[in-house]
Amino acid sequence: MKEYASEFKMLVAGEHGLVIEFGTVISPAINVLVQQMSRLLQIKKIKGIIEIVPTYRSVTVYFDPLIITRQDLSQFIIELFSEIRQQDVESLSPKIVHVPVCYGGVLGPDIELVARYTGLSAQKMITIHTSKPYLVYMLGFIPGFPYLGGLPSQLAVPRQVKPRTKIPAGSVGIGGSQTGFYPIESSGEWWLIGRTPIKAFNPKSSNPFLFSPGDYLHFVEISIDEYFTIRREVEADKYVPRVSYM
Protein backbone atom coordinates (compact mmCIF):
# COMPACT_ATOMS: atom_id res chain seq x y z
CA MET A 1 0.00 0.00 0.00
CA LYS A 2 2.87 2.40 0.75
CA GLU A 3 4.01 2.62 -2.88
CA TYR A 4 0.60 3.95 -3.89
CA ALA A 5 0.27 6.22 -0.87
CA SER A 6 3.34 8.17 -1.99
CA GLU A 7 1.57 9.08 -5.26
CA PHE A 8 -1.39 10.73 -3.55
CA LYS A 9 -2.05 14.18 -5.01
CA MET A 10 -4.87 16.68 -5.51
CA LEU A 11 -5.89 18.37 -8.75
CA VAL A 12 -8.17 21.32 -9.49
CA ALA A 13 -11.39 20.47 -11.35
CA GLY A 14 -13.02 23.81 -12.11
CA GLU A 15 -14.24 26.24 -9.46
CA HIS A 16 -16.22 23.64 -7.53
CA GLY A 17 -14.23 20.43 -7.92
CA LEU A 18 -11.20 18.79 -6.36
CA VAL A 19 -9.77 15.50 -7.64
CA ILE A 20 -7.92 13.29 -5.17
CA GLU A 21 -5.77 11.01 -7.30
CA PHE A 22 -4.09 7.79 -6.17
CA GLY A 23 -1.46 6.37 -8.52
CA THR A 24 -1.50 6.10 -12.30
CA VAL A 25 -2.70 2.55 -12.91
CA ILE A 26 -5.90 0.59 -12.36
CA SER A 27 -5.44 -1.89 -9.55
CA PRO A 28 -7.47 -3.32 -6.63
CA ALA A 29 -4.93 -1.92 -4.13
CA ILE A 30 -5.37 1.63 -5.42
CA ASN A 31 -9.13 1.26 -5.54
CA VAL A 32 -9.11 0.30 -1.85
CA LEU A 33 -7.61 3.74 -1.13
CA VAL A 34 -10.29 5.34 -3.32
CA GLN A 35 -13.10 3.56 -1.48
CA GLN A 36 -11.62 4.32 1.93
CA MET A 37 -11.28 8.02 1.16
CA SER A 38 -14.78 8.16 -0.29
CA ARG A 39 -16.32 6.48 2.76
CA LEU A 40 -14.42 8.66 5.23
CA LEU A 41 -15.59 11.80 3.43
CA GLN A 42 -19.17 10.57 3.62
CA ILE A 43 -18.87 9.69 7.31
CA LYS A 44 -17.36 13.05 8.25
CA LYS A 45 -20.27 14.98 6.64
CA ILE A 46 -18.10 18.02 5.93
CA LYS A 47 -20.18 21.15 5.55
CA GLY A 48 -19.89 22.51 2.01
CA ILE A 49 -19.29 19.19 0.21
CA ILE A 50 -22.00 18.69 -2.41
CA GLU A 51 -21.08 15.35 -3.98
CA ILE A 52 -18.40 12.64 -3.71
CA VAL A 53 -17.65 10.60 -6.86
CA PRO A 54 -15.29 7.60 -6.59
CA THR A 55 -13.72 6.24 -9.80
CA TYR A 56 -11.07 3.65 -10.70
CA ARG A 57 -8.15 5.53 -9.09
CA SER A 58 -9.47 8.88 -7.88
CA VAL A 59 -12.20 10.60 -5.91
CA THR A 60 -13.74 13.82 -7.20
CA VAL A 61 -15.21 16.08 -4.53
CA TYR A 62 -17.67 18.78 -5.59
CA PHE A 63 -18.00 21.58 -3.05
CA ASP A 64 -19.56 24.98 -2.47
CA PRO A 65 -16.67 27.51 -2.30
CA LEU A 66 -18.93 29.95 -0.41
CA ILE A 67 -19.10 27.45 2.47
CA ILE A 68 -15.67 25.81 2.40
CA THR A 69 -12.56 27.06 0.63
CA ARG A 70 -10.42 24.85 -1.56
CA GLN A 71 -7.51 25.38 0.81
CA ASP A 72 -9.48 24.27 3.88
CA LEU A 73 -10.92 21.28 2.04
CA SER A 74 -7.46 20.25 0.82
CA GLN A 75 -6.05 20.45 4.34
CA PHE A 76 -8.92 18.35 5.68
CA ILE A 77 -8.31 15.72 3.01
CA ILE A 78 -4.62 15.55 3.92
CA GLU A 79 -5.62 14.85 7.52
CA LEU A 80 -8.10 12.18 6.38
CA PHE A 81 -5.40 10.51 4.33
CA SER A 82 -3.41 9.96 7.51
CA GLU A 83 -6.41 8.12 8.94
CA ILE A 84 -6.54 5.85 5.89
CA ARG A 85 -2.90 4.93 6.22
CA GLN A 86 -3.47 3.95 9.83
CA GLN A 87 -6.28 1.59 9.00
CA ASP A 88 -5.78 -2.12 8.48
CA VAL A 89 -7.52 -2.21 5.10
CA GLU A 90 -6.30 -5.73 4.50
CA SER A 91 -8.65 -6.96 7.22
CA LEU A 92 -11.76 -5.76 5.35
CA SER A 93 -14.17 -8.46 4.13
CA PRO A 94 -15.70 -7.20 0.87
CA LYS A 95 -19.27 -8.14 0.00
CA ILE A 96 -19.86 -10.53 -2.90
CA VAL A 97 -23.21 -10.25 -4.70
CA HIS A 98 -24.02 -13.42 -6.65
CA VAL A 99 -25.67 -12.57 -9.98
CA PRO A 100 -27.65 -15.38 -11.64
CA VAL A 101 -27.21 -15.37 -15.44
CA CYS A 102 -28.85 -17.36 -18.21
CA TYR A 103 -26.22 -17.50 -20.95
CA GLY A 104 -26.75 -17.79 -24.70
CA GLY A 105 -29.95 -18.20 -26.73
CA VAL A 106 -32.23 -15.21 -27.16
CA LEU A 107 -30.98 -13.80 -23.84
CA GLY A 108 -27.34 -13.84 -24.95
CA PRO A 109 -27.48 -13.50 -28.73
CA ASP A 110 -23.76 -12.78 -29.23
CA ILE A 111 -22.25 -15.63 -27.28
CA GLU A 112 -21.47 -17.77 -30.33
CA LEU A 113 -19.79 -14.82 -32.09
CA VAL A 114 -17.65 -14.12 -29.04
CA ALA A 115 -16.82 -17.81 -28.72
CA ARG A 116 -15.63 -17.91 -32.32
CA TYR A 117 -13.50 -14.80 -31.84
CA THR A 118 -11.86 -16.15 -28.69
CA GLY A 119 -11.43 -19.66 -30.07
CA LEU A 120 -13.34 -21.10 -27.13
CA SER A 121 -16.56 -23.06 -26.98
CA ALA A 122 -19.58 -21.22 -25.58
CA GLN A 123 -19.61 -23.47 -22.52
CA LYS A 124 -15.89 -22.90 -21.91
CA MET A 125 -16.54 -19.16 -22.10
CA ILE A 126 -19.26 -19.47 -19.48
CA THR A 127 -17.01 -21.55 -17.25
CA ILE A 128 -14.30 -18.88 -17.40
CA HIS A 129 -16.76 -15.98 -17.01
CA THR A 130 -18.24 -17.52 -13.85
CA SER A 131 -14.92 -18.70 -12.42
CA LYS A 132 -14.22 -15.71 -10.15
CA PRO A 133 -15.78 -12.61 -8.58
CA TYR A 134 -15.15 -9.21 -10.21
CA LEU A 135 -14.36 -6.06 -8.26
CA VAL A 136 -16.83 -3.16 -8.69
CA TYR A 137 -14.44 -0.26 -9.23
CA MET A 138 -17.14 2.35 -9.76
CA LEU A 139 -20.73 2.97 -10.88
CA GLY A 140 -21.68 5.19 -13.78
CA PHE A 141 -22.79 5.61 -17.41
CA ILE A 142 -26.35 4.73 -16.37
CA PRO A 143 -27.79 4.23 -12.83
CA GLY A 144 -26.15 1.21 -11.18
CA PHE A 145 -23.94 0.25 -14.15
CA PRO A 146 -20.90 -1.52 -12.62
CA TYR A 147 -17.42 -0.95 -14.01
CA LEU A 148 -15.80 -4.28 -13.20
CA GLY A 149 -12.17 -5.29 -13.25
CA GLY A 150 -10.43 -8.59 -13.71
CA LEU A 151 -11.97 -10.07 -16.87
CA PRO A 152 -9.75 -13.06 -17.86
CA SER A 153 -7.73 -12.16 -20.95
CA GLN A 154 -9.11 -15.19 -22.86
CA LEU A 155 -12.52 -13.45 -22.99
CA ALA A 156 -11.40 -10.01 -24.21
CA VAL A 157 -12.95 -8.93 -27.53
CA PRO A 158 -13.04 -5.58 -29.38
CA ARG A 159 -16.18 -3.54 -28.86
CA GLN A 160 -18.83 -3.47 -31.57
CA VAL A 161 -18.23 -0.89 -34.30
CA LYS A 162 -21.92 0.04 -34.45
CA PRO A 163 -23.57 0.24 -31.00
CA ARG A 164 -27.06 -1.14 -30.43
CA THR A 165 -29.61 1.58 -29.72
CA LYS A 166 -31.64 -0.58 -27.35
CA ILE A 167 -30.28 -3.25 -25.00
CA PRO A 168 -32.70 -4.95 -22.58
CA ALA A 169 -32.22 -4.41 -18.84
CA GLY A 170 -30.21 -7.19 -17.22
CA SER A 171 -28.16 -7.96 -20.35
CA VAL A 172 -24.68 -9.27 -19.52
CA GLY A 173 -21.96 -8.22 -21.92
CA ILE A 174 -18.29 -8.15 -22.76
CA GLY A 175 -16.56 -5.13 -24.33
CA GLY A 176 -12.81 -4.87 -24.69
CA SER A 177 -11.31 -6.18 -21.46
CA GLN A 178 -14.40 -5.40 -19.40
CA THR A 179 -17.58 -7.21 -18.46
CA GLY A 180 -20.74 -6.20 -16.64
CA PHE A 181 -24.47 -5.87 -17.10
CA TYR A 182 -26.97 -3.18 -17.97
CA PRO A 183 -29.25 -2.43 -14.95
CA ILE A 184 -31.75 -0.59 -17.15
CA GLU A 185 -32.59 -0.53 -20.86
CA SER A 186 -29.86 1.36 -22.66
CA SER A 187 -27.83 1.76 -25.80
CA GLY A 188 -24.43 0.05 -25.81
CA GLU A 189 -21.56 -1.42 -27.76
CA TRP A 190 -20.81 -4.57 -25.81
CA TRP A 191 -21.38 -8.11 -27.03
CA LEU A 192 -24.32 -9.70 -25.19
CA ILE A 193 -23.65 -13.16 -23.80
CA GLY A 194 -26.51 -13.59 -21.31
CA ARG A 195 -29.08 -11.90 -19.11
CA THR A 196 -29.80 -11.72 -15.40
CA PRO A 197 -33.36 -11.45 -14.04
CA ILE A 198 -32.32 -9.48 -10.95
CA LYS A 199 -32.62 -5.72 -10.58
CA ALA A 200 -29.49 -3.77 -9.72
CA PHE A 201 -31.31 -0.45 -9.61
CA ASN A 202 -34.62 0.26 -7.89
CA PRO A 203 -35.43 3.99 -7.74
CA LYS A 204 -38.32 3.29 -5.35
CA SER A 205 -36.05 1.78 -2.70
CA SER A 206 -34.42 3.78 0.10
CA ASN A 207 -31.16 2.13 -1.00
CA PRO A 208 -31.65 2.05 -4.79
CA PHE A 209 -28.44 0.21 -5.71
CA LEU A 210 -27.88 -3.52 -5.15
CA PHE A 211 -24.12 -3.05 -4.82
CA SER A 212 -21.56 -0.32 -4.29
CA PRO A 213 -17.98 0.43 -5.40
CA GLY A 214 -15.68 -1.90 -3.48
CA ASP A 215 -18.12 -4.82 -3.61
CA TYR A 216 -17.61 -7.85 -5.85
CA LEU A 217 -19.98 -9.46 -8.37
CA HIS A 218 -19.89 -13.19 -9.03
CA PHE A 219 -21.85 -14.37 -12.08
CA VAL A 220 -23.59 -17.74 -11.63
CA GLU A 221 -24.97 -19.76 -14.55
CA ILE A 222 -28.67 -20.66 -14.37
CA SER A 223 -31.08 -22.40 -16.75
CA ILE A 224 -33.80 -20.68 -18.75
CA ASP A 225 -36.42 -22.12 -16.36
CA GLU A 226 -34.55 -20.72 -13.35
CA TYR A 227 -34.31 -17.37 -15.15
CA PHE A 228 -38.09 -17.06 -15.46
CA THR A 229 -38.68 -18.38 -11.93
CA ILE A 230 -36.36 -15.75 -10.46
CA ARG A 231 -37.83 -13.05 -12.69
CA ARG A 232 -41.30 -13.78 -11.35
CA GLU A 233 -39.95 -13.59 -7.80
CA VAL A 234 -38.24 -10.28 -8.61
CA GLU A 235 -41.45 -8.86 -10.07
CA ALA A 236 -43.33 -9.94 -6.91
CA ASP A 237 -40.61 -8.40 -4.69
CA LYS A 238 -39.93 -11.84 -3.18
CA TYR A 239 -36.44 -12.49 -4.51
CA VAL A 240 -33.53 -12.00 -2.12
CA PRO A 241 -30.13 -11.86 -3.87
CA ARG A 242 -27.50 -14.18 -2.47
CA VAL A 243 -24.70 -12.31 -0.70
CA SER A 244 -21.50 -13.65 0.85
CA TYR A 245 -18.25 -12.15 2.11
CA MET A 246 -14.61 -12.75 1.26
mmCIF file of C-alpha atoms in Angstrom:
data_model
loop_
_atom_site.group_PDB
_atom_site.id
_atom_site.type_symbol
_atom_site.label_atom_id
_atom_site.label_comp_id
_atom_site.label_asym_id
_atom_site.label_seq_id
_atom_site.Cartn_x
_atom_site.Cartn_y
_atom_site.Cartn_z
ATOM 1 C CA MET A 1 0.000 0.000 0.000
ATOM 2 C CA LYS A 2 2.870 2.396 0.745
ATOM 3 C CA GLU A 3 4.012 2.616 -2.877
ATOM 4 C CA TYR A 4 0.595 3.951 -3.890
ATOM 5 C CA ALA A 5 0.271 6.220 -0.875
ATOM 6 C CA SER A 6 3.343 8.165 -1.993
ATOM 7 C CA GLU A 7 1.572 9.077 -5.265
ATOM 8 C CA PHE A 8 -1.392 10.726 -3.551
ATOM 9 C CA LYS A 9 -2.048 14.185 -5.014
ATOM 10 C CA MET A 10 -4.867 16.679 -5.507
ATOM 11 C CA LEU A 11 -5.891 18.370 -8.754
ATOM 12 C CA VAL A 12 -8.171 21.320 -9.487
ATOM 13 C CA ALA A 13 -11.391 20.469 -11.352
ATOM 14 C CA GLY A 14 -13.025 23.810 -12.106
ATOM 15 C CA GLU A 15 -14.239 26.241 -9.457
ATOM 16 C CA HIS A 16 -16.221 23.645 -7.529
ATOM 17 C CA GLY A 17 -14.226 20.431 -7.919
ATOM 18 C CA LEU A 18 -11.201 18.793 -6.360
ATOM 19 C CA VAL A 19 -9.768 15.497 -7.643
ATOM 20 C CA ILE A 20 -7.923 13.289 -5.174
ATOM 21 C CA GLU A 21 -5.771 11.011 -7.305
ATOM 22 C CA PHE A 22 -4.090 7.790 -6.167
ATOM 23 C CA GLY A 23 -1.455 6.372 -8.516
ATOM 24 C CA THR A 24 -1.501 6.104 -12.299
ATOM 25 C CA VAL A 25 -2.699 2.545 -12.911
ATOM 26 C CA ILE A 26 -5.900 0.592 -12.365
ATOM 27 C CA SER A 27 -5.441 -1.888 -9.548
ATOM 28 C CA PRO A 28 -7.466 -3.321 -6.632
ATOM 29 C CA ALA A 29 -4.935 -1.917 -4.129
ATOM 30 C CA ILE A 30 -5.372 1.633 -5.425
ATOM 31 C CA ASN A 31 -9.133 1.260 -5.544
ATOM 32 C CA VAL A 32 -9.106 0.297 -1.851
ATOM 33 C CA LEU A 33 -7.612 3.739 -1.132
ATOM 34 C CA VAL A 34 -10.285 5.337 -3.324
ATOM 35 C CA GLN A 35 -13.099 3.561 -1.481
ATOM 36 C CA GLN A 36 -11.624 4.318 1.931
ATOM 37 C CA MET A 37 -11.280 8.025 1.156
ATOM 38 C CA SER A 38 -14.784 8.164 -0.294
ATOM 39 C CA ARG A 39 -16.319 6.484 2.762
ATOM 40 C CA LEU A 40 -14.421 8.661 5.225
ATOM 41 C CA LEU A 41 -15.588 11.800 3.426
ATOM 42 C CA GLN A 42 -19.171 10.565 3.623
ATOM 43 C CA ILE A 43 -18.871 9.686 7.307
ATOM 44 C CA LYS A 44 -17.364 13.052 8.249
ATOM 45 C CA LYS A 45 -20.268 14.978 6.640
ATOM 46 C CA ILE A 46 -18.097 18.018 5.930
ATOM 47 C CA LYS A 47 -20.177 21.151 5.555
ATOM 48 C CA GLY A 48 -19.894 22.509 2.010
ATOM 49 C CA ILE A 49 -19.289 19.193 0.207
ATOM 50 C CA ILE A 50 -21.999 18.690 -2.411
ATOM 51 C CA GLU A 51 -21.077 15.349 -3.983
ATOM 52 C CA ILE A 52 -18.403 12.639 -3.706
ATOM 53 C CA VAL A 53 -17.655 10.599 -6.859
ATOM 54 C CA PRO A 54 -15.289 7.596 -6.592
ATOM 55 C CA THR A 55 -13.720 6.243 -9.804
ATOM 56 C CA TYR A 56 -11.069 3.648 -10.697
ATOM 57 C CA ARG A 57 -8.152 5.525 -9.091
ATOM 58 C CA SER A 58 -9.472 8.878 -7.879
ATOM 59 C CA VAL A 59 -12.202 10.604 -5.911
ATOM 60 C CA THR A 60 -13.744 13.817 -7.202
ATOM 61 C CA VAL A 61 -15.211 16.083 -4.533
ATOM 62 C CA TYR A 62 -17.668 18.776 -5.592
ATOM 63 C CA PHE A 63 -18.002 21.584 -3.052
ATOM 64 C CA ASP A 64 -19.565 24.983 -2.470
ATOM 65 C CA PRO A 65 -16.675 27.514 -2.301
ATOM 66 C CA LEU A 66 -18.929 29.951 -0.406
ATOM 67 C CA ILE A 67 -19.103 27.446 2.475
ATOM 68 C CA ILE A 68 -15.674 25.808 2.396
ATOM 69 C CA THR A 69 -12.561 27.064 0.634
ATOM 70 C CA ARG A 70 -10.422 24.851 -1.562
ATOM 71 C CA GLN A 71 -7.512 25.381 0.812
ATOM 72 C CA ASP A 72 -9.477 24.266 3.881
ATOM 73 C CA LEU A 73 -10.918 21.279 2.036
ATOM 74 C CA SER A 74 -7.464 20.245 0.822
ATOM 75 C CA GLN A 75 -6.053 20.445 4.342
ATOM 76 C CA PHE A 76 -8.925 18.351 5.685
ATOM 77 C CA ILE A 77 -8.308 15.716 3.015
ATOM 78 C CA ILE A 78 -4.617 15.548 3.919
ATOM 79 C CA GLU A 79 -5.616 14.846 7.517
ATOM 80 C CA LEU A 80 -8.099 12.184 6.382
ATOM 81 C CA PHE A 81 -5.404 10.505 4.326
ATOM 82 C CA SER A 82 -3.406 9.962 7.506
ATOM 83 C CA GLU A 83 -6.407 8.116 8.942
ATOM 84 C CA ILE A 84 -6.543 5.854 5.892
ATOM 85 C CA ARG A 85 -2.896 4.933 6.216
ATOM 86 C CA GLN A 86 -3.470 3.950 9.833
ATOM 87 C CA GLN A 87 -6.282 1.589 8.998
ATOM 88 C CA ASP A 88 -5.785 -2.116 8.477
ATOM 89 C CA VAL A 89 -7.522 -2.210 5.102
ATOM 90 C CA GLU A 90 -6.298 -5.735 4.500
ATOM 91 C CA SER A 91 -8.653 -6.956 7.219
ATOM 92 C CA LEU A 92 -11.761 -5.757 5.354
ATOM 93 C CA SER A 93 -14.169 -8.456 4.129
ATOM 94 C CA PRO A 94 -15.696 -7.198 0.870
ATOM 95 C CA LYS A 95 -19.266 -8.139 0.005
ATOM 96 C CA ILE A 96 -19.860 -10.529 -2.901
ATOM 97 C CA VAL A 97 -23.208 -10.246 -4.698
ATOM 98 C CA HIS A 98 -24.022 -13.419 -6.654
ATOM 99 C CA VAL A 99 -25.665 -12.570 -9.981
ATOM 100 C CA PRO A 100 -27.655 -15.379 -11.640
ATOM 101 C CA VAL A 101 -27.209 -15.366 -15.439
ATOM 102 C CA CYS A 102 -28.855 -17.363 -18.208
ATOM 103 C CA TYR A 103 -26.222 -17.496 -20.947
ATOM 104 C CA GLY A 104 -26.751 -17.789 -24.697
ATOM 105 C CA GLY A 105 -29.947 -18.195 -26.728
ATOM 106 C CA VAL A 106 -32.226 -15.215 -27.160
ATOM 107 C CA LEU A 107 -30.984 -13.804 -23.843
ATOM 108 C CA GLY A 108 -27.342 -13.841 -24.947
ATOM 109 C CA PRO A 109 -27.476 -13.504 -28.733
ATOM 110 C CA ASP A 110 -23.756 -12.780 -29.231
ATOM 111 C CA ILE A 111 -22.252 -15.633 -27.275
ATOM 112 C CA GLU A 112 -21.466 -17.770 -30.329
ATOM 113 C CA LEU A 113 -19.795 -14.820 -32.090
ATOM 114 C CA VAL A 114 -17.652 -14.116 -29.042
ATOM 115 C CA ALA A 115 -16.823 -17.809 -28.717
ATOM 116 C CA ARG A 116 -15.631 -17.913 -32.320
ATOM 117 C CA TYR A 117 -13.498 -14.798 -31.841
ATOM 118 C CA THR A 118 -11.858 -16.149 -28.689
ATOM 119 C CA GLY A 119 -11.429 -19.658 -30.068
ATOM 120 C CA LEU A 120 -13.342 -21.095 -27.128
ATOM 121 C CA SER A 121 -16.558 -23.063 -26.979
ATOM 122 C CA ALA A 122 -19.579 -21.219 -25.580
ATOM 123 C CA GLN A 123 -19.608 -23.470 -22.520
ATOM 124 C CA LYS A 124 -15.894 -22.904 -21.913
ATOM 125 C CA MET A 125 -16.536 -19.156 -22.103
ATOM 126 C CA ILE A 126 -19.263 -19.470 -19.485
ATOM 127 C CA THR A 127 -17.008 -21.545 -17.251
ATOM 128 C CA ILE A 128 -14.301 -18.876 -17.399
ATOM 129 C CA HIS A 129 -16.759 -15.980 -17.012
ATOM 130 C CA THR A 130 -18.239 -17.516 -13.850
ATOM 131 C CA SER A 131 -14.916 -18.705 -12.417
ATOM 132 C CA LYS A 132 -14.224 -15.714 -10.147
ATOM 133 C CA PRO A 133 -15.777 -12.610 -8.581
ATOM 134 C CA TYR A 134 -15.147 -9.213 -10.209
ATOM 135 C CA LEU A 135 -14.355 -6.062 -8.261
ATOM 136 C CA VAL A 136 -16.826 -3.164 -8.691
ATOM 137 C CA TYR A 137 -14.437 -0.265 -9.227
ATOM 138 C CA MET A 138 -17.140 2.349 -9.757
ATOM 139 C CA LEU A 139 -20.730 2.965 -10.880
ATOM 140 C CA GLY A 140 -21.684 5.190 -13.784
ATOM 141 C CA PHE A 141 -22.793 5.607 -17.412
ATOM 142 C CA ILE A 142 -26.352 4.725 -16.372
ATOM 143 C CA PRO A 143 -27.785 4.229 -12.826
ATOM 144 C CA GLY A 144 -26.152 1.208 -11.183
ATOM 145 C CA PHE A 145 -23.944 0.251 -14.145
ATOM 146 C CA PRO A 146 -20.900 -1.516 -12.619
ATOM 147 C CA TYR A 147 -17.420 -0.946 -14.012
ATOM 148 C CA LEU A 148 -15.799 -4.281 -13.202
ATOM 149 C CA GLY A 149 -12.167 -5.294 -13.254
ATOM 150 C CA GLY A 150 -10.431 -8.590 -13.707
ATOM 151 C CA LEU A 151 -11.969 -10.072 -16.865
ATOM 152 C CA PRO A 152 -9.755 -13.057 -17.857
ATOM 153 C CA SER A 153 -7.731 -12.160 -20.953
ATOM 154 C CA GLN A 154 -9.105 -15.189 -22.861
ATOM 155 C CA LEU A 155 -12.515 -13.447 -22.994
ATOM 156 C CA ALA A 156 -11.400 -10.005 -24.207
ATOM 157 C CA VAL A 157 -12.945 -8.933 -27.531
ATOM 158 C CA PRO A 158 -13.038 -5.585 -29.379
ATOM 159 C CA ARG A 159 -16.185 -3.536 -28.855
ATOM 160 C CA GLN A 160 -18.835 -3.475 -31.568
ATOM 161 C CA VAL A 161 -18.231 -0.893 -34.301
ATOM 162 C CA LYS A 162 -21.920 0.044 -34.455
ATOM 163 C CA PRO A 163 -23.568 0.242 -31.003
ATOM 164 C CA ARG A 164 -27.058 -1.140 -30.426
ATOM 165 C CA THR A 165 -29.605 1.584 -29.723
ATOM 166 C CA LYS A 166 -31.637 -0.576 -27.353
ATOM 167 C CA ILE A 167 -30.280 -3.245 -24.997
ATOM 168 C CA PRO A 168 -32.697 -4.953 -22.579
ATOM 169 C CA ALA A 169 -32.221 -4.410 -18.835
ATOM 170 C CA GLY A 170 -30.208 -7.195 -17.224
ATOM 171 C CA SER A 171 -28.158 -7.964 -20.348
ATOM 172 C CA VAL A 172 -24.678 -9.271 -19.516
ATOM 173 C CA GLY A 173 -21.958 -8.218 -21.925
ATOM 174 C CA ILE A 174 -18.289 -8.149 -22.755
ATOM 175 C CA GLY A 175 -16.564 -5.128 -24.327
ATOM 176 C CA GLY A 176 -12.807 -4.868 -24.687
ATOM 177 C CA SER A 177 -11.306 -6.177 -21.464
ATOM 178 C CA GLN A 178 -14.403 -5.405 -19.395
ATOM 179 C CA THR A 179 -17.581 -7.209 -18.456
ATOM 180 C CA GLY A 180 -20.737 -6.197 -16.642
ATOM 181 C CA PHE A 181 -24.474 -5.875 -17.100
ATOM 182 C CA TYR A 182 -26.973 -3.180 -17.972
ATOM 183 C CA PRO A 183 -29.249 -2.430 -14.949
ATOM 184 C CA ILE A 184 -31.748 -0.587 -17.153
ATOM 185 C CA GLU A 185 -32.585 -0.534 -20.860
ATOM 186 C CA SER A 186 -29.858 1.359 -22.657
ATOM 187 C CA SER A 187 -27.834 1.763 -25.799
ATOM 188 C CA GLY A 188 -24.427 0.053 -25.805
ATOM 189 C CA GLU A 189 -21.564 -1.420 -27.764
ATOM 190 C CA TRP A 190 -20.811 -4.569 -25.812
ATOM 191 C CA TRP A 191 -21.380 -8.115 -27.031
ATOM 192 C CA LEU A 192 -24.319 -9.697 -25.189
ATOM 193 C CA ILE A 193 -23.655 -13.156 -23.801
ATOM 194 C CA GLY A 194 -26.508 -13.588 -21.314
ATOM 195 C CA ARG A 195 -29.075 -11.898 -19.107
ATOM 196 C CA THR A 196 -29.802 -11.719 -15.404
ATOM 197 C CA PRO A 197 -33.363 -11.449 -14.044
ATOM 198 C CA ILE A 198 -32.323 -9.477 -10.953
ATOM 199 C CA LYS A 199 -32.620 -5.715 -10.583
ATOM 200 C CA ALA A 200 -29.489 -3.769 -9.719
ATOM 201 C CA PHE A 201 -31.308 -0.446 -9.614
ATOM 202 C CA ASN A 202 -34.616 0.256 -7.894
ATOM 203 C CA PRO A 203 -35.427 3.987 -7.743
ATOM 204 C CA LYS A 204 -38.324 3.290 -5.348
ATOM 205 C CA SER A 205 -36.048 1.785 -2.703
ATOM 206 C CA SER A 206 -34.417 3.775 0.098
ATOM 207 C CA ASN A 207 -31.156 2.135 -1.003
ATOM 208 C CA PRO A 208 -31.655 2.052 -4.790
ATOM 209 C CA PHE A 209 -28.437 0.211 -5.709
ATOM 210 C CA LEU A 210 -27.884 -3.519 -5.149
ATOM 211 C CA PHE A 211 -24.125 -3.051 -4.819
ATOM 212 C CA SER A 212 -21.556 -0.316 -4.290
ATOM 213 C CA PRO A 213 -17.984 0.428 -5.400
ATOM 214 C CA GLY A 214 -15.677 -1.897 -3.481
ATOM 215 C CA ASP A 215 -18.123 -4.824 -3.606
ATOM 216 C CA TYR A 216 -17.611 -7.851 -5.853
ATOM 217 C CA LEU A 217 -19.983 -9.464 -8.371
ATOM 218 C CA HIS A 218 -19.893 -13.193 -9.034
ATOM 219 C CA PHE A 219 -21.847 -14.374 -12.077
ATOM 220 C CA VAL A 220 -23.591 -17.739 -11.630
ATOM 221 C CA GLU A 221 -24.967 -19.762 -14.545
ATOM 222 C CA ILE A 222 -28.674 -20.657 -14.371
ATOM 223 C CA SER A 223 -31.079 -22.395 -16.751
ATOM 224 C CA ILE A 224 -33.800 -20.680 -18.751
ATOM 225 C CA ASP A 225 -36.417 -22.122 -16.356
ATOM 226 C CA GLU A 226 -34.545 -20.720 -13.353
ATOM 227 C CA TYR A 227 -34.311 -17.372 -15.151
ATOM 228 C CA PHE A 228 -38.091 -17.059 -15.457
ATOM 229 C CA THR A 229 -38.676 -18.385 -11.927
ATOM 230 C CA ILE A 230 -36.356 -15.746 -10.459
ATOM 231 C CA ARG A 231 -37.831 -13.049 -12.692
ATOM 232 C CA ARG A 232 -41.303 -13.783 -11.353
ATOM 233 C CA GLU A 233 -39.953 -13.589 -7.802
ATOM 234 C CA VAL A 234 -38.238 -10.276 -8.608
ATOM 235 C CA GLU A 235 -41.448 -8.859 -10.069
ATOM 236 C CA ALA A 236 -43.326 -9.943 -6.915
ATOM 237 C CA ASP A 237 -40.615 -8.403 -4.689
ATOM 238 C CA LYS A 238 -39.933 -11.839 -3.183
ATOM 239 C CA TYR A 239 -36.442 -12.490 -4.508
ATOM 240 C CA VAL A 240 -33.527 -12.003 -2.122
ATOM 241 C CA PRO A 241 -30.134 -11.860 -3.869
ATOM 242 C CA ARG A 242 -27.497 -14.183 -2.468
ATOM 243 C CA VAL A 243 -24.697 -12.307 -0.702
ATOM 244 C CA SER A 244 -21.497 -13.648 0.848
ATOM 245 C CA TYR A 245 -18.251 -12.145 2.110
ATOM 246 C CA MET A 246 -14.614 -12.754 1.257
#
